[in-house]
Coordinates of C-alpha atoms and ligand atoms in Angstrom, one line a residue:
X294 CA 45.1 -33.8 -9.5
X295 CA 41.4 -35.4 -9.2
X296 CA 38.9 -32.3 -9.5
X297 CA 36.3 -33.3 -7.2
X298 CA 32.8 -32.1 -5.3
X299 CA 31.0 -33.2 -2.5
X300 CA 27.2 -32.7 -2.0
X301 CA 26.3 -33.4 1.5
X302 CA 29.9 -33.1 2.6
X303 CA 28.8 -32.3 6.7
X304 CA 27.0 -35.6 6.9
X305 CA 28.3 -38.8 7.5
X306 CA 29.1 -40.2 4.0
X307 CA 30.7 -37.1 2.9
X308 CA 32.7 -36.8 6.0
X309 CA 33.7 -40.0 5.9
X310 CA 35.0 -39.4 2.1
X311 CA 36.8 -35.9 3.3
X312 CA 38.9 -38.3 5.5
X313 CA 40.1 -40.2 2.9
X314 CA 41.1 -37.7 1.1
X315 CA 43.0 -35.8 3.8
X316 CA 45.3 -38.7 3.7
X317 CA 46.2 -37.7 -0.2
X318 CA 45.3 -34.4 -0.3
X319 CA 48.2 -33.6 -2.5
X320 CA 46.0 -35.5 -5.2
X321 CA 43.0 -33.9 -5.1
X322 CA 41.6 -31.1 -5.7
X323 CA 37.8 -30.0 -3.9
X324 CA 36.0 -27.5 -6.2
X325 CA 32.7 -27.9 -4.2
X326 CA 31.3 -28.7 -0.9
X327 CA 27.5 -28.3 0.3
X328 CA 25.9 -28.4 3.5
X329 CA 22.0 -27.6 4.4
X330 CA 22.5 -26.0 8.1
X331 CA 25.6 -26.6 9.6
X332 CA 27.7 -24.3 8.1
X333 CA 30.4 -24.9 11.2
X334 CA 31.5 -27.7 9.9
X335 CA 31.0 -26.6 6.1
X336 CA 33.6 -23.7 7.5
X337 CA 35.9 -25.7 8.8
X338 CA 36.5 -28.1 5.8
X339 CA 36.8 -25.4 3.4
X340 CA 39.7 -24.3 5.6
X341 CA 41.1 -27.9 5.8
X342 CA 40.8 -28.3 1.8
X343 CA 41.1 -24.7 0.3
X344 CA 38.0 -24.9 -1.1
X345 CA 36.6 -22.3 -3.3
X346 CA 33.0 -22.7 -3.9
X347 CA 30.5 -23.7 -1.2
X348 CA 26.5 -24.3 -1.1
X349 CA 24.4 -23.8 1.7
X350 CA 21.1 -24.5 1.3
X351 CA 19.2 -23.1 4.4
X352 CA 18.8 -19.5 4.0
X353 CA 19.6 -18.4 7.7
X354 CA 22.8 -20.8 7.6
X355 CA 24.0 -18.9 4.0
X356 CA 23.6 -15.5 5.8
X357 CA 25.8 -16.6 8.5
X358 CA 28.2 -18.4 6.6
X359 CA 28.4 -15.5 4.0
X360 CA 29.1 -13.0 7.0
X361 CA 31.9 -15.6 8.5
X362 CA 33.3 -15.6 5.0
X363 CA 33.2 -12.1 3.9
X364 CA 36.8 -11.8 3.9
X365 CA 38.2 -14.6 1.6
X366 CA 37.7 -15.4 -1.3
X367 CA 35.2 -18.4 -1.4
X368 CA 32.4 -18.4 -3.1
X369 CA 28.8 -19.0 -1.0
X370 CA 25.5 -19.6 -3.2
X371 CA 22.4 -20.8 -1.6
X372 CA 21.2 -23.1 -4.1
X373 CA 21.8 -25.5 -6.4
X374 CA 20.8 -23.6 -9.7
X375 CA 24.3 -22.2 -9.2
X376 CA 26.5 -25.0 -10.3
X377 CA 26.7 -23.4 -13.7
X378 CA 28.6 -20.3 -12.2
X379 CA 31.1 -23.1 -10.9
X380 CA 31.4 -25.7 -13.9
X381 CA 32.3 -26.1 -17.5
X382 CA 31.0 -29.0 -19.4
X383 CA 33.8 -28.4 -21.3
X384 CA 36.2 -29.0 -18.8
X385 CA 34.3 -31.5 -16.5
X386 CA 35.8 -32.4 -13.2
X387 CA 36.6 -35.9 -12.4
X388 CA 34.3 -37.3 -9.6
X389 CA 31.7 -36.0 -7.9
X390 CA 29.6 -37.4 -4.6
X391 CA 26.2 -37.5 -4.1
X392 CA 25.8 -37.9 -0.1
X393 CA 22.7 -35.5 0.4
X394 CA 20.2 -37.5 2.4
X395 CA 16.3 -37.4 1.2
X396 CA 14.9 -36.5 -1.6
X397 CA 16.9 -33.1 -2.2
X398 CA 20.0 -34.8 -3.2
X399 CA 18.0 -35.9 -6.6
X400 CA 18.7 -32.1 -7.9
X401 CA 21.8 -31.7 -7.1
X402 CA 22.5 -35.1 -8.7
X403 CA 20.3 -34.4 -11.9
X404 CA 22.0 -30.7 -12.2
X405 CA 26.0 -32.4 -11.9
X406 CA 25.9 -35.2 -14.3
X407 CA 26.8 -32.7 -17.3
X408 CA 29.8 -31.7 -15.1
X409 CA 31.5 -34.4 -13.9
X410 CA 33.3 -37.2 -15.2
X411 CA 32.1 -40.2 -12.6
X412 CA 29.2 -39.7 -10.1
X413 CA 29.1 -42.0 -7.3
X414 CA 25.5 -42.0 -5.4
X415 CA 24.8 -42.6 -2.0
X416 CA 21.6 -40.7 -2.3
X417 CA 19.1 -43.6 -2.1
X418 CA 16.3 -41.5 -2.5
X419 CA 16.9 -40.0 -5.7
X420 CA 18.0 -43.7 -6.9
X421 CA 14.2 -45.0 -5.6
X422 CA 12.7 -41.9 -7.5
X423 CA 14.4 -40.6 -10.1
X424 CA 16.3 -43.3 -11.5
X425 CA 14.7 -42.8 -15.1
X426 CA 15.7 -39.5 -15.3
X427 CA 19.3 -40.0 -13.6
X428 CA 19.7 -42.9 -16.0
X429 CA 18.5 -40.9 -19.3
X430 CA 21.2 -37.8 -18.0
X431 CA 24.2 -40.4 -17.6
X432 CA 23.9 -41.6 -21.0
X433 CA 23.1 -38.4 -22.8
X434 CA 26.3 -36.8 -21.0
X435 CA 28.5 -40.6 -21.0
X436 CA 29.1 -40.2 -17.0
X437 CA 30.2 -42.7 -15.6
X438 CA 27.9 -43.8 -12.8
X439 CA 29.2 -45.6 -9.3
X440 CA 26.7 -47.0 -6.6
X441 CA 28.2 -46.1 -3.2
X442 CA 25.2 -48.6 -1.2
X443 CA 27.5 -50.9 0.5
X444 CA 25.6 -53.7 -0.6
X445 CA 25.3 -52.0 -4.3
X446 CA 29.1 -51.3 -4.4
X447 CA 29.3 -55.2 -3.7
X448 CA 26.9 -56.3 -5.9
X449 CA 28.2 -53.4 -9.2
X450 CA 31.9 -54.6 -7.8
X451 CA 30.7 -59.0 -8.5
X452 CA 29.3 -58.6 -11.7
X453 CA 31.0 -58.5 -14.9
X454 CA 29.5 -55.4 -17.3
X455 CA 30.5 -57.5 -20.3
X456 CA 27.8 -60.2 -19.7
X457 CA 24.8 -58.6 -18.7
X458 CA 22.0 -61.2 -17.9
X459 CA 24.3 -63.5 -16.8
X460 CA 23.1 -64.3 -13.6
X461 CA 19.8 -65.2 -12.0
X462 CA 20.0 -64.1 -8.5
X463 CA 20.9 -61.4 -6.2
X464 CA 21.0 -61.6 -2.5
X465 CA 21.6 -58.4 -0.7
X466 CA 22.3 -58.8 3.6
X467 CA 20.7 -56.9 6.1
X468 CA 21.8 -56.5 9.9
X469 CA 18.7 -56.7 11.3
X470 CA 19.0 -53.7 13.0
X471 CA 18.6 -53.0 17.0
X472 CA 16.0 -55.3 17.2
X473 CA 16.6 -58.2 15.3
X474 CA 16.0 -60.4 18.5
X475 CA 13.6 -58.1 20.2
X476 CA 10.8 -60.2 21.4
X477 CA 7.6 -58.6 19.1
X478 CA 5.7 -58.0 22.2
X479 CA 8.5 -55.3 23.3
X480 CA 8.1 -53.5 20.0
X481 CA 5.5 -51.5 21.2
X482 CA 7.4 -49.5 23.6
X483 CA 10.5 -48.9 21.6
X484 CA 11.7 -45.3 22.3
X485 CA 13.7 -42.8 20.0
X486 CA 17.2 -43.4 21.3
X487 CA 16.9 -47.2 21.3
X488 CA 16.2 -47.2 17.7
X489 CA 18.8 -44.9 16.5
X490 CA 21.4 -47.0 17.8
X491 CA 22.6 -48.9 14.8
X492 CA 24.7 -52.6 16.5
X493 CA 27.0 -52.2 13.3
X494 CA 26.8 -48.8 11.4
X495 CA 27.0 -45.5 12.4
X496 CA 25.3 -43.3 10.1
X497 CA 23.0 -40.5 10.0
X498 CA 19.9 -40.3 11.6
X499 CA 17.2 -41.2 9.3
X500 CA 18.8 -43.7 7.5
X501 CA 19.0 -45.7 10.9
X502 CA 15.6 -45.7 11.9
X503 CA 15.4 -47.0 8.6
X504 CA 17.6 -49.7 9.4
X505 CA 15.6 -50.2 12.6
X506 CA 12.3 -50.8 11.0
X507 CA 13.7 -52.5 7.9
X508 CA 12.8 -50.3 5.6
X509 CA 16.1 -49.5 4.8
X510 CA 16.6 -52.8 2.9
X511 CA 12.9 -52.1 1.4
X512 CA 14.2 -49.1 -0.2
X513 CA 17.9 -51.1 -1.2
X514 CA 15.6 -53.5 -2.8
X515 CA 14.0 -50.9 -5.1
X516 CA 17.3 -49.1 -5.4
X517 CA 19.4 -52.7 -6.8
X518 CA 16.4 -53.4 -9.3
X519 CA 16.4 -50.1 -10.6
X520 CA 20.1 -50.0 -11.1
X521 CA 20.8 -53.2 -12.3
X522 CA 17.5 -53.8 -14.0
X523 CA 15.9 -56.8 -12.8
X524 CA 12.5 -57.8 -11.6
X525 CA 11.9 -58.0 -8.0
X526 CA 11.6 -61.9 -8.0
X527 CA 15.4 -62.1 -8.6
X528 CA 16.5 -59.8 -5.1
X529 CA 16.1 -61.4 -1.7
X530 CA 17.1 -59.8 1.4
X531 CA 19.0 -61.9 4.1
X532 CA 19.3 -61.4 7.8
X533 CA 23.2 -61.8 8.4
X534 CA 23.7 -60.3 11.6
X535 CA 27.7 -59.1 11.5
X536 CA 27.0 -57.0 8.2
X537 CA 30.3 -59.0 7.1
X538 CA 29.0 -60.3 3.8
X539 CA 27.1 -57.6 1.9
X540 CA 25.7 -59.7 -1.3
X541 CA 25.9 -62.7 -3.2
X542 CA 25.3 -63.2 -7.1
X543 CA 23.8 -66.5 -8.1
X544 CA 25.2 -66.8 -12.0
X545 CA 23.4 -69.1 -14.8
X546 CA 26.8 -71.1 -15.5
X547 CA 26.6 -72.6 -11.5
X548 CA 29.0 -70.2 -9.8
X549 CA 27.6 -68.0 -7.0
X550 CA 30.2 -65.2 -5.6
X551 CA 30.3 -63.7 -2.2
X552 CA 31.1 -60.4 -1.2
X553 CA 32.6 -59.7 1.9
X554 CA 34.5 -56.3 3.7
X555 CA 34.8 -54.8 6.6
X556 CA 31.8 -53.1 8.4
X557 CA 32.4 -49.7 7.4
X558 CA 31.6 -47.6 4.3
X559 CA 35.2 -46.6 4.1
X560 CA 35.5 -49.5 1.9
X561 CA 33.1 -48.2 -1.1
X562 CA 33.2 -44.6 -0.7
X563 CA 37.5 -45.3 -1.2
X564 CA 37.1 -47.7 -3.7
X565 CA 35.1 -45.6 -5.8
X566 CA 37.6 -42.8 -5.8
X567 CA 40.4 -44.7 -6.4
X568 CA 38.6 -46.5 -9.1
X569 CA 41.2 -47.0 -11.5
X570 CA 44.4 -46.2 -9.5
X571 CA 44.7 -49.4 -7.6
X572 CA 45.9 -47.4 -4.3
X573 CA 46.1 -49.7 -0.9
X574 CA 43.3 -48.9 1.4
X575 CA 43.9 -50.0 5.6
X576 CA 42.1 -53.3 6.0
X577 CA 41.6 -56.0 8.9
X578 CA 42.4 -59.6 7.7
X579 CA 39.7 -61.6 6.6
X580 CA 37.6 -62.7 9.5
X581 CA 37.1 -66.4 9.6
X582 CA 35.1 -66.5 12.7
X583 CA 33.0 -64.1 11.4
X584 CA 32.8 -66.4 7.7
X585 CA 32.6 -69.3 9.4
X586 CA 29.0 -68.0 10.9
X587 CA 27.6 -65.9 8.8
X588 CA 24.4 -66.8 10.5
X589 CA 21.9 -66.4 7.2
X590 CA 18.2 -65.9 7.9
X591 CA 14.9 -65.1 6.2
X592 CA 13.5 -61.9 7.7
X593 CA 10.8 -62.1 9.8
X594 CA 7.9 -60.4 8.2
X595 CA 6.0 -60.0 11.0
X596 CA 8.2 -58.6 13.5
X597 CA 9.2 -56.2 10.0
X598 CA 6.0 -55.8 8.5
X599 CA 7.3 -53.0 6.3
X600 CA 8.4 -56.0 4.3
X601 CA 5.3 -56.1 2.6
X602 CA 5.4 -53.1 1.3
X603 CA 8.1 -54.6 -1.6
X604 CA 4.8 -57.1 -3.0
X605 CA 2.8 -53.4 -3.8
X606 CA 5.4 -52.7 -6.2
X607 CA 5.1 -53.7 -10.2
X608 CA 8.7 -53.9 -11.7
X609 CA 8.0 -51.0 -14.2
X610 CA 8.8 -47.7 -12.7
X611 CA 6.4 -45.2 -11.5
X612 CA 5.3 -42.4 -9.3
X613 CA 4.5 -44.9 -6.4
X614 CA 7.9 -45.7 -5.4
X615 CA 8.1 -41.8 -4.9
X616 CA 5.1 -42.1 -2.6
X617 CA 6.8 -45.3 -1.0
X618 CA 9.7 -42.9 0.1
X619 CA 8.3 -39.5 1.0
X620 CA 5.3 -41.3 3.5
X621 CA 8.0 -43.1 5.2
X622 CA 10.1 -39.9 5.2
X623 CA 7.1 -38.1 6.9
X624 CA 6.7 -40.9 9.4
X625 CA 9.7 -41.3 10.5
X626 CA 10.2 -37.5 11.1
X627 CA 7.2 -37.6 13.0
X628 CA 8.5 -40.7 15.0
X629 CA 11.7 -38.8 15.2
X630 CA 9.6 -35.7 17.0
X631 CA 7.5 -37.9 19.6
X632 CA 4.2 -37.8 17.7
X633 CA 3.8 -41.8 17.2
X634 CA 5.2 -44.7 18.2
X635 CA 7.9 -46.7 16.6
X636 CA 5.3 -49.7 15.1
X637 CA 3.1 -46.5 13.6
X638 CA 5.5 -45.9 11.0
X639 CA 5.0 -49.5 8.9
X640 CA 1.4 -49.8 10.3
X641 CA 0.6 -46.7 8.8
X642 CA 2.7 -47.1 5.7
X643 CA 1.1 -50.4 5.0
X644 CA -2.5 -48.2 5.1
X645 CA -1.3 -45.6 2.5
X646 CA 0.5 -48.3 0.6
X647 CA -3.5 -49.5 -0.3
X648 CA -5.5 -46.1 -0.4
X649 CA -6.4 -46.0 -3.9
X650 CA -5.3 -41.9 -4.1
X651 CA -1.9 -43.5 -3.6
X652 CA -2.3 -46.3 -5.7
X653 CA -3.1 -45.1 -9.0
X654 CA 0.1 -43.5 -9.2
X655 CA 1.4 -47.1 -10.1
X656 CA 0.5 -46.4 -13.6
X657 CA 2.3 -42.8 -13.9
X658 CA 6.2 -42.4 -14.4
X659 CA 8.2 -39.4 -13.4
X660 CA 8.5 -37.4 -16.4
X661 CA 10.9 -34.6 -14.5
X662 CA 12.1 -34.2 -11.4
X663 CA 8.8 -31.6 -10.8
X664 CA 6.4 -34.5 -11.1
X665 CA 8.4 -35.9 -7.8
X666 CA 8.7 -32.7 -5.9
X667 CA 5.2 -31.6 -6.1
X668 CA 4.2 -35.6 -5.3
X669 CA 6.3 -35.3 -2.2
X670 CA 4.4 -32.3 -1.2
X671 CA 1.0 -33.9 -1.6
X672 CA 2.1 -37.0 0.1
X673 CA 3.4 -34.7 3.6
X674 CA -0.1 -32.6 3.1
X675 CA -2.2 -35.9 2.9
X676 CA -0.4 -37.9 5.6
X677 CA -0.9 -34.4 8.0
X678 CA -4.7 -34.1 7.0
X679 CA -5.4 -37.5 8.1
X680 CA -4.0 -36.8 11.2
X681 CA -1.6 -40.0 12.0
Ligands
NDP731 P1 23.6 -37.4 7.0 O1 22.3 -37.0 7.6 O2 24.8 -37.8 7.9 O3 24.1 -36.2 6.1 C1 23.3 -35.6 5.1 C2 24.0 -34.5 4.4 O4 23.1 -33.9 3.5 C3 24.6 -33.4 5.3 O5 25.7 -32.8 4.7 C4 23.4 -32.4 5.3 O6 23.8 -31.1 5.6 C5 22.9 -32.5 3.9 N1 21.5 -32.2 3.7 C6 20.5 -32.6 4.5 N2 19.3 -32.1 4.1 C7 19.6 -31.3 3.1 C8 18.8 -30.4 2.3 N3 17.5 -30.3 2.4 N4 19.4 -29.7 1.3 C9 20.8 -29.8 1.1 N5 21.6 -30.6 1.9 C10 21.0 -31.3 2.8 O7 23.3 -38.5 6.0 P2 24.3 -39.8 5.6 O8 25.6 -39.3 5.2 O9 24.1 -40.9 6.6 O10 23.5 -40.3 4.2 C11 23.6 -39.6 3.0 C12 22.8 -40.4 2.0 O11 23.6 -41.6 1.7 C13 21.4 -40.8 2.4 O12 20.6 -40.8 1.3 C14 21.6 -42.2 2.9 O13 20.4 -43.0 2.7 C15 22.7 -42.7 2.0 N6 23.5 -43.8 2.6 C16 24.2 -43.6 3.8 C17 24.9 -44.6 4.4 C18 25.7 -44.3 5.6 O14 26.3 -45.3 6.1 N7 25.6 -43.2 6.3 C19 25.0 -45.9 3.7 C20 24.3 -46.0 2.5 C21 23.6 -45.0 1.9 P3 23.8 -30.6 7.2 O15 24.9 -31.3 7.8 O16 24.0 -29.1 7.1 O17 22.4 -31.0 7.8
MG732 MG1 23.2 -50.3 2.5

């Protein structure tokens, strides 16, 4: 039996995982879910899977949950500094999944590592900013580390750990979101609901508007060179409209290898729990109309300006890819709530990509995860005193 937990379980990653394991629950065993607010659905699945311990961040949602509970025996905390009153390092579990969205997933990630066996991270966010610090963890503890990115699973899954360096080139595909052939003159007016609907994915909100002003692939960009240690002139981001083909590797002996699966995320969230077990998932057949277009474009930086973004970046790590996420996190929550328009977000990104208070963060690397926290909360005061 596989001892697992699942941090971020409600949304749509770690729902999409409790599926899979439904099919095989006999195999698995959930020591941990965590939720933030919706402790409806956090209830439910720790009826479905008999699970024992539960965190729930938001303090009203604990209080209810902890009422609704009061008469089993599961085990409600409200935070994450808990996980030592659940685990023993020396009797790790076997897989844990980071599916929190923003940048409180990098915690929870940072405080498991010692626990768990594998981690596979969906968590983008704590990829972008604390990648130095998950990477020091997953050594010091020998976890074994899975990237759960579609186009990271593909891209981890092509190349062979025994020859590192031994390619040149990575492409990684992007949809192009719901507007890939919107005229730019109709950007302007693009409302709330048209951009959350994703043509291929369906995924939580954030992440779509994201995928709606490209900076989804910004941040998958940051996220593949930090994981597989490259510079930024060996990634290049594709348009290929289907989402069909998630990345290619261009190697130094000639060959170049294509990835290609089925739009869903299914695909690497299974894989990476069945890891070494070799276990059949349900797949279409390979699609040759879709292969036989794959339709491959550059992306159109100015219909996408955020694209720019990627040339303020040096290839050493620093503060500013923390500054990076957390102003586009602010933006697109205040796109989210009516307060700008859709082209705001990357026009004012671009602005606080040059103000030199952001800037000199270039030269600073995280040194904990406190040096990122209190950044994000400088970043959210600054970006409401200049009153976008
Ligand atoms: P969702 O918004 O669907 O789910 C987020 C989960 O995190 C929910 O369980 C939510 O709880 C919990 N959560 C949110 N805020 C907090 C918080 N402050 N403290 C604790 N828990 C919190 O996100 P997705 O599943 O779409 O994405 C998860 C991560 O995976 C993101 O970082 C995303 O970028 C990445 N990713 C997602 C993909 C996808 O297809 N969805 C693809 C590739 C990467 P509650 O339900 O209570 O709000
Ligand atoms: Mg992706």
């Amino acid at each position: 039996m596989k001892k697992i937990a699942i941090f971020g379980s409600t949304g749509s990653i770690g729902s999409s995982l409790l599926k899979i394991i439904k099919a095989d629950q006999k195999n698995f065993k959930i020591e941990l879910l965590t939720a933030n607010k919706n402790y409806k659905k956090l209830i439910k699945q720790v009826k479905l899977f008999n699970v024992k311990n539960i965190v729930i961040t938001d303090y009203n949602s604990f209080l209810i949950t902890t009422k609704l509970l009061k008469d089993t025996k599961v085990k409600v905390f409200n935070n994450f500094d808990s996980l030592n009153k659940i685990f023993n390092t020396n009797n790790k579990i076997d897989y844990s999944m980071c599916a929190i969205s923003g940048f409180k997933g990098l915690k929870p990630t940072l405080d498991i590592i010692k626990f768990t066996k594998t981690i596979a991270i969906a968590n983008k966010e704590s990829i972008i900013c604390g990648w130095n610090l998950i990477k020091k963890d997953l050594k010091k503890n020998k976890t074994y580390f899975i990237p759960v990115d579609s186009e990271h699973f593909s891209i981890w899954s092509l190349l062979d750990d025994n020859k590192k360096n031994n390619f040149e080139k990575i492409y990684i595909t992007a949809s192009g979101g719901p507007f890939n052939k919107l005229p730019l003159q109709k950007f302007k007016n693009i409302s709330i609901k048209d951009a959350l609907k994703h043509p291929n994915w369906s995924m939580g909100k954030k992440i779509s508007i994201d995928s709606a002003t490209m900076m989804n692939k910004v941040f998958e960009i940051i996220e593949a060179k930090k994981i597989f240690d490259l510079s930024y002139k060996q990634l290049e981001i594709l348009i290929h409209p289907k989402s069909y083909l998630h990345a290619i590797v261009k190697f130094n002996n000639g060959l170049s290898k294509l990835l290609v699966h089925d739009t869903s995320m299914t695909i690497p969230i299974f894989n990476s729990i069945y890891l070494d077990n070799n276990k059949k998932i349900k797949s279409k057949k390979i699609n040759i109309k879709i292969l036989n277009n794959l339709d491959l474009k550059k992306v159109d930086n100015i219909k996408f300006p955020v694209m720019k973004v990627l040339k303020n970046i040096n290839d050493k790590d620093s503060l500013f890819e923390t500054i990076i996420v957390s102003a586009n996190d602010k933006l697109v929550n205040l796109f989210l709530s009516g307060k700008i328009k859709f082209t705001d977000i990357s026009s004012n990104l671009l602005k606080i990509c040059n103000m030199p208070q952001f800037t000199k963060f270039k030269s600073k690397k995280p040194k904990n995860i406190d040096d990122i926290n209190n950044l994000v909360n400088y970043v959210s005061l600054k970006i409401e005193a200049m009153s976008v």
